PDB file of C-alpha atoms in Angstrom:
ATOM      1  CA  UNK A  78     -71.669 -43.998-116.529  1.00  0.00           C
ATOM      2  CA  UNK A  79     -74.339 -41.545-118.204  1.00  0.00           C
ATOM      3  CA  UNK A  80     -73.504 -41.036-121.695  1.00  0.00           C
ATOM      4  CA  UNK A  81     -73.722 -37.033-122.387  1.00  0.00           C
ATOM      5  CA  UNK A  82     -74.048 -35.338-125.780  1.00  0.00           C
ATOM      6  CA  UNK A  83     -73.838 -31.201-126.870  1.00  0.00           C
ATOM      7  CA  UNK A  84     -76.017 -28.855-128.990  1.00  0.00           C
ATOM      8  CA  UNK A  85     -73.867 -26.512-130.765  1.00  0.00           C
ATOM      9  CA  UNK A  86     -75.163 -22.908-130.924  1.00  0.00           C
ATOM     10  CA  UNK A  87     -72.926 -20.741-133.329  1.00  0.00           C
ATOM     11  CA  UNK A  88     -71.918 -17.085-131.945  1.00  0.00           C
ATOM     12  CA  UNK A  89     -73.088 -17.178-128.934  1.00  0.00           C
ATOM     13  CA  UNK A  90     -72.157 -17.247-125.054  1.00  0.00           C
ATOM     14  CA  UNK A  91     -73.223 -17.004-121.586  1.00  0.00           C
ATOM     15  CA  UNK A  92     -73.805 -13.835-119.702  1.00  0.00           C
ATOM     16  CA  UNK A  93     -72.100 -13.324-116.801  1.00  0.00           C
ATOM     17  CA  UNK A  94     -71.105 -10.596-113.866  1.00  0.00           C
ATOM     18  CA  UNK A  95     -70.012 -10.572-110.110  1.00  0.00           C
ATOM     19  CA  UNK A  96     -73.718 -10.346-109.475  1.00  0.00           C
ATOM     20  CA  UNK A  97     -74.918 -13.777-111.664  1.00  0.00           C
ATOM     21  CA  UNK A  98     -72.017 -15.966-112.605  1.00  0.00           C
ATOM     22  CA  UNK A  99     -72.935 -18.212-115.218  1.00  0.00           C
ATOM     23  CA  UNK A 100     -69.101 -19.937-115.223  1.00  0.00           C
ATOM     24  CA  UNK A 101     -67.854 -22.126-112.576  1.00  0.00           C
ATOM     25  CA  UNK A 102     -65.110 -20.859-110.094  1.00  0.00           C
ATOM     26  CA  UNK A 103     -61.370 -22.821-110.523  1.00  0.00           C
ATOM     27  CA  UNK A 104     -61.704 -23.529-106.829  1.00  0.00           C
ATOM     28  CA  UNK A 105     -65.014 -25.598-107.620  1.00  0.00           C
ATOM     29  CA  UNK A 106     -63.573 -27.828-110.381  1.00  0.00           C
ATOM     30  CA  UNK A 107     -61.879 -30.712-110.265  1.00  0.00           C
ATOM     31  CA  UNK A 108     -57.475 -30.101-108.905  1.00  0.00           C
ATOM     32  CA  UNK A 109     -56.433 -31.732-112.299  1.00  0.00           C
ATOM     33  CA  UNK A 110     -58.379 -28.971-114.732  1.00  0.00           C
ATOM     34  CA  UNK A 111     -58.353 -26.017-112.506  1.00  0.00           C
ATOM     35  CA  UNK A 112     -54.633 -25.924-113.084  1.00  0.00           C
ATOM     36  CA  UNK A 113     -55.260 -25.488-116.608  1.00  0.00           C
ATOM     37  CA  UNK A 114     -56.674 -21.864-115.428  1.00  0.00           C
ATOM     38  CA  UNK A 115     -55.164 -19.499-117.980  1.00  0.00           C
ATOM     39  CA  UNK A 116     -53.834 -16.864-115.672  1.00  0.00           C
ATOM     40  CA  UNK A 117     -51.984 -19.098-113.219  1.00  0.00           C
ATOM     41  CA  UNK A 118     -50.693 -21.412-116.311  1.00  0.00           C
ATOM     42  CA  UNK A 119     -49.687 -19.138-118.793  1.00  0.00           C
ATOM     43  CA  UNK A 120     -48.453 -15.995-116.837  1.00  0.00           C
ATOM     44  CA  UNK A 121     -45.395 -18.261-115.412  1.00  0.00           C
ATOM     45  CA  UNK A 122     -44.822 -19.727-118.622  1.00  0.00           C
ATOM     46  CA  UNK A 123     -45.699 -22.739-119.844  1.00  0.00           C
ATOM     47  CA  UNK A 124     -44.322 -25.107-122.933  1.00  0.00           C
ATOM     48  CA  UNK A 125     -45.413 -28.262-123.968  1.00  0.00           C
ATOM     49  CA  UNK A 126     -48.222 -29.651-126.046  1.00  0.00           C
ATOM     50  CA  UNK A 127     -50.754 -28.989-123.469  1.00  0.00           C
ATOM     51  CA  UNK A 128     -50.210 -25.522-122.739  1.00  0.00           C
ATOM     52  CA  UNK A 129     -52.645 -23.834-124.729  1.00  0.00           C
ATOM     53  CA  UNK A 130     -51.704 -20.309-123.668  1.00  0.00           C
ATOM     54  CA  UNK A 131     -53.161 -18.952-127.109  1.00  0.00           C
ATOM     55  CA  UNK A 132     -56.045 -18.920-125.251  1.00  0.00           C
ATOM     56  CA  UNK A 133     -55.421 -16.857-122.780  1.00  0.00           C
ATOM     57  CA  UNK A 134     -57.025 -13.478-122.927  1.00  0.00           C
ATOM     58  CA  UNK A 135     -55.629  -9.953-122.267  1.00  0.00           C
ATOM     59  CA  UNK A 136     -56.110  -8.694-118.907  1.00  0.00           C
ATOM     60  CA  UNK A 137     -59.799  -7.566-118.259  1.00  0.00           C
ATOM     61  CA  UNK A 138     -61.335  -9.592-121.451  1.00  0.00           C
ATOM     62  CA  UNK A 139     -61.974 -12.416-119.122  1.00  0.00           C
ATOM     63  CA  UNK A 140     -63.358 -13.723-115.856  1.00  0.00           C
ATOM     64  CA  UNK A 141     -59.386 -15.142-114.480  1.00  0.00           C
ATOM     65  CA  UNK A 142     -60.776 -17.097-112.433  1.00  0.00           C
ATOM     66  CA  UNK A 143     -63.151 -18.826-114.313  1.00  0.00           C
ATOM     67  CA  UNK A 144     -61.095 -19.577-117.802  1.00  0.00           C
ATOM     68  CA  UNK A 145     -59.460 -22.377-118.870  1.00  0.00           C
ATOM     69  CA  UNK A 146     -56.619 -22.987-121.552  1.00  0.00           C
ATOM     70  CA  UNK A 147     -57.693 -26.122-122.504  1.00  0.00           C
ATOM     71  CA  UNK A 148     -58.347 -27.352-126.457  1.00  0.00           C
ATOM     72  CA  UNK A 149     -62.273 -27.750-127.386  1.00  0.00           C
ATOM     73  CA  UNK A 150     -61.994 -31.559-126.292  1.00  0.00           C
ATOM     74  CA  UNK A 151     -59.821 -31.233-123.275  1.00  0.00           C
ATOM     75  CA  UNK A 152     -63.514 -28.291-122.367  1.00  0.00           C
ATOM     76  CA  UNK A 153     -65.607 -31.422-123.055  1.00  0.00           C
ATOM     77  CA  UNK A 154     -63.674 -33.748-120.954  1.00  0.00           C
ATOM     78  CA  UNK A 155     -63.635 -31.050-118.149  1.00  0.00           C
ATOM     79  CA  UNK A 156     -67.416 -30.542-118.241  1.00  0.00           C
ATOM     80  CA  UNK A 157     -67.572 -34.769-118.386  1.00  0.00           C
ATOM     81  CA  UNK A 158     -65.590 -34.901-115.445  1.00  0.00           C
ATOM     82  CA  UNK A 159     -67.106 -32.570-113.306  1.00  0.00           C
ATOM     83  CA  UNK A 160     -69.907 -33.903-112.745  1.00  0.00           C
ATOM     84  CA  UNK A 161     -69.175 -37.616-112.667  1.00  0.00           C
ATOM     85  CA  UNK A 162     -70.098 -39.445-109.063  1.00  0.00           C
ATOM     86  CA  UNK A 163     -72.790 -35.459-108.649  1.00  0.00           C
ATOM     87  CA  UNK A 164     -75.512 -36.606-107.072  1.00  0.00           C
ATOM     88  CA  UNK A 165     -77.391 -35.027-109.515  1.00  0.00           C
ATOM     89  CA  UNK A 166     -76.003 -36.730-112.284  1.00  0.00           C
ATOM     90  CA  UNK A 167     -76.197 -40.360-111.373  1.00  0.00           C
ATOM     91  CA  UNK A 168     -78.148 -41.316-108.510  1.00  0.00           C
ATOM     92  CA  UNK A 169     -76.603 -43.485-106.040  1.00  0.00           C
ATOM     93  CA  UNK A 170     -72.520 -42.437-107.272  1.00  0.00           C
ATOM     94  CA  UNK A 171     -69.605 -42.827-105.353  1.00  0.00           C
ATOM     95  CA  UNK A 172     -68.067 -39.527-105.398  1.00  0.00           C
ATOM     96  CA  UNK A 173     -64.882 -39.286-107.818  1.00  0.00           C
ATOM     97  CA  UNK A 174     -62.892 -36.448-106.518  1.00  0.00           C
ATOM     98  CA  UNK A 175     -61.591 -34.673-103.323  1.00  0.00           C
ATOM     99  CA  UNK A 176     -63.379 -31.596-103.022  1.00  0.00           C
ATOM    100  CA  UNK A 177     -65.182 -31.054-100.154  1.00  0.00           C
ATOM    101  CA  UNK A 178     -68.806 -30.115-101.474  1.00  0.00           C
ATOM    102  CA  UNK A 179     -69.809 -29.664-104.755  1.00  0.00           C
ATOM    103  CA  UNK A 180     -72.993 -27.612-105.802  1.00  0.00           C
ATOM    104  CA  UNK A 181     -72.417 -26.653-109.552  1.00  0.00           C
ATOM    105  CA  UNK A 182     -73.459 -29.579-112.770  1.00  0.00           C
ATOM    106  CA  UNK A 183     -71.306 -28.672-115.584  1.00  0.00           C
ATOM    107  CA  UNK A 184     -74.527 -27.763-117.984  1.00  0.00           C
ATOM    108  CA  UNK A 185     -72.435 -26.787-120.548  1.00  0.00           C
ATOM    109  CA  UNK A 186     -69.188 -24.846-122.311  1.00  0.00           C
ATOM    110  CA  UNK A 187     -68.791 -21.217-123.955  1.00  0.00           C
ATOM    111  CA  UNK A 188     -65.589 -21.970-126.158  1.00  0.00           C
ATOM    112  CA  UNK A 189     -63.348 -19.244-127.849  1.00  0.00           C
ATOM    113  CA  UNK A 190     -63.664 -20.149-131.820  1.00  0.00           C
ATOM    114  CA  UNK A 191     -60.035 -19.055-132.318  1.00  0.00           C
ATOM    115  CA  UNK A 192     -57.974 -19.389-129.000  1.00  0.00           C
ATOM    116  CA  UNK A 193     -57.896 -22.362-126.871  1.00  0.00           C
ATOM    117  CA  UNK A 194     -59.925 -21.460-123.734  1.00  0.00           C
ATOM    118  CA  UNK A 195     -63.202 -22.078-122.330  1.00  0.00           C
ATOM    119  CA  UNK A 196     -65.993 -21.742-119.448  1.00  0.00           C
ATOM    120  CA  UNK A 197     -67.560 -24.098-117.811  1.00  0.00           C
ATOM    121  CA  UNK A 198     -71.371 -22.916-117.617  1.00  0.00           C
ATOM    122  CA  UNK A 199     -72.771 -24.394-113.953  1.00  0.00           C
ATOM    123  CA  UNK A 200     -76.027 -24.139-111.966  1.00  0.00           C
ATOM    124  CA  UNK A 201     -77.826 -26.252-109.334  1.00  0.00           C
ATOM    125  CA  UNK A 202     -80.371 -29.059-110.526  1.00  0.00           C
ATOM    126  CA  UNK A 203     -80.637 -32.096-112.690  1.00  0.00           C
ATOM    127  CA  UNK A 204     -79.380 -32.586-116.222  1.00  0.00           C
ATOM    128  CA  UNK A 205     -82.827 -33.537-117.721  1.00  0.00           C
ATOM    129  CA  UNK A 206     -82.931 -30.464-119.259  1.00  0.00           C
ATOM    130  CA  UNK A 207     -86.856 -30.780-117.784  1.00  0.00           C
ATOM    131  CA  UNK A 208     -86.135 -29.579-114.116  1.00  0.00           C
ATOM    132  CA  UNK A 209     -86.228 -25.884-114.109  1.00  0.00           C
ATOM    133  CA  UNK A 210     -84.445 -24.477-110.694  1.00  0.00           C
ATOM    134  CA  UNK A 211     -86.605 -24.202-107.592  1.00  0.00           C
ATOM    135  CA  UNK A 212     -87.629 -20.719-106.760  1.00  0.00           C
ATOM    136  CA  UNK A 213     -85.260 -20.463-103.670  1.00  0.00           C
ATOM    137  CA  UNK A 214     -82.137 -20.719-105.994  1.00  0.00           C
ATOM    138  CA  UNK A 215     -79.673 -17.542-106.210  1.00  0.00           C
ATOM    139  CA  UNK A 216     -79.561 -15.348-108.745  1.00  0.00           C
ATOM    140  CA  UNK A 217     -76.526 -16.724-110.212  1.00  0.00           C
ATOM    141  CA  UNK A 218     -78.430 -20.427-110.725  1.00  0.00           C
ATOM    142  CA  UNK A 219     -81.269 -18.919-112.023  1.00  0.00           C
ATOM    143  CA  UNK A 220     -79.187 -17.330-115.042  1.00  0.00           C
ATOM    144  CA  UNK A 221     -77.143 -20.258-115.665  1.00  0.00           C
ATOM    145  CA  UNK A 222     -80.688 -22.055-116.158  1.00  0.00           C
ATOM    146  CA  UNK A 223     -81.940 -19.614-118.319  1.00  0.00           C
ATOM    147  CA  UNK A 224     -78.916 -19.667-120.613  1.00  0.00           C
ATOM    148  CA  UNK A 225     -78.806 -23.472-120.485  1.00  0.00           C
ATOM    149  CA  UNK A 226     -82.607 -23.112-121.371  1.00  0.00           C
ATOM    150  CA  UNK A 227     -81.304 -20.774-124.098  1.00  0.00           C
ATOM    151  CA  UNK A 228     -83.363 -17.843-123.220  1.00  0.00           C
ATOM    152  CA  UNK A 229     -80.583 -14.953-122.137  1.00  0.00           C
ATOM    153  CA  UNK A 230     -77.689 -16.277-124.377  1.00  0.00           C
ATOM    154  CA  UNK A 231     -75.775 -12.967-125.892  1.00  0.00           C
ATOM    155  CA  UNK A 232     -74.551 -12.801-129.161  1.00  0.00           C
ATOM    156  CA  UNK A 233     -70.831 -13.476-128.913  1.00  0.00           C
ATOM    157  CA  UNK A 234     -69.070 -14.091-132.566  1.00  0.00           C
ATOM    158  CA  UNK A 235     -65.453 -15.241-131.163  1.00  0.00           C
ATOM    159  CA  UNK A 236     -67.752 -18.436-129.127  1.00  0.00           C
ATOM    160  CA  UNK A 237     -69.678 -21.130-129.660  1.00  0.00           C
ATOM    161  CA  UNK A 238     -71.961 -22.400-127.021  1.00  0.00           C
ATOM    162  CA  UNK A 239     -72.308 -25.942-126.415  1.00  0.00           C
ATOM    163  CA  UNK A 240     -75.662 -27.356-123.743  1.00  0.00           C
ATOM    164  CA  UNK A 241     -74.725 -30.574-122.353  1.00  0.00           C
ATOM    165  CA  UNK A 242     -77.485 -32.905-123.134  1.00  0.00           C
ATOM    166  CA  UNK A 243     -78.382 -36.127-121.574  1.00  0.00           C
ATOM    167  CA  UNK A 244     -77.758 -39.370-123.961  1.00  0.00           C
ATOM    168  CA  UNK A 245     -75.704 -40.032-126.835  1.00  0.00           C
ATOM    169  CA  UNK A 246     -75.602 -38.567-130.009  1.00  0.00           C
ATOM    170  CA  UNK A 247     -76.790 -40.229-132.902  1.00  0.00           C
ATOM    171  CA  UNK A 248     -74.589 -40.866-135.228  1.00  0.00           C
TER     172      UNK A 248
END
């Protein structure tokens, strides 16, 4: 398994519209995290030490169907998993999961400093960090690669954005 690392940048986050979504759909993540979507969770009620409903967002502060209610690990283990067995991500893995296709890397996380909820940030390409996406990509892929490249990040002071990096940290 790849080892994978983040670089912390304070106050900031991700654009993202309909037009050029930087976060990944529910539908496209793994069955076992998309449940943790904040709307579908929280709005039937959930208890237990996993619920993490604080971070669910007031109607029209969010993207529903892209947030999760998840603690700032649980995000990290959600970006982890998604992309084990890509075939971006190792070359030659088995597939891990039951979805049918899979076109997004997890290339990062935009987590809420003071609720629990996140976004997964995903785009087409490789994880190198090296490999800008091919001309032909959408829209949507090209602005996930520019925020993973850092250039269109916004200013956000409720987030911190975290780029998955290759490699472990050094400790």
């Amino acid at each position: 398994t790849t080892e994978s690392s983040f670089s912390l940048t304070d106050a900031a986050k991700c654009p993202h519209s309909a037009a050029t979504p930087s976060y990944i759909a529910l539908g496209n993540m793994l069955p076992s995290y998309a449940l943790h979507g904040c709307e579908a969770k929280c709005s039937r009620g959930c208890t237990g030490p996993e619920c993490f409903c604080d971070g669910r967002l007031p109607m029209g502060e969010s993207e529903e169907d892209r947030l999760l209610c998840l603690s700032p690990a649980m995000c990290r283990e959600a970006c982890d998993a998604h992309n084990a067995g890509h075939p971006d991500y190792e070359a030659g893995a088995a597939r891990t999961d039951d979805r049918a296709t899979q076109t997004h890397l997890c290339l990062g996380i935009d987590v809420h400093k003071y609720r629990n909820s996140c976004y997964l940030i995903g785009g087409q390409g490789t994880l190198d960090g090296l490999t800008p996406p091919s001309p032909a990509y959408t829209a949507a892929d090209q602005a996930a690669w520019q925020c993973y490249a850092g250039a269109n990040l916004g200013v956000e002071e409720d987030y911190w954005h975290f780029k998955r990096l290759q490699g472990a940290s050094c400790t």
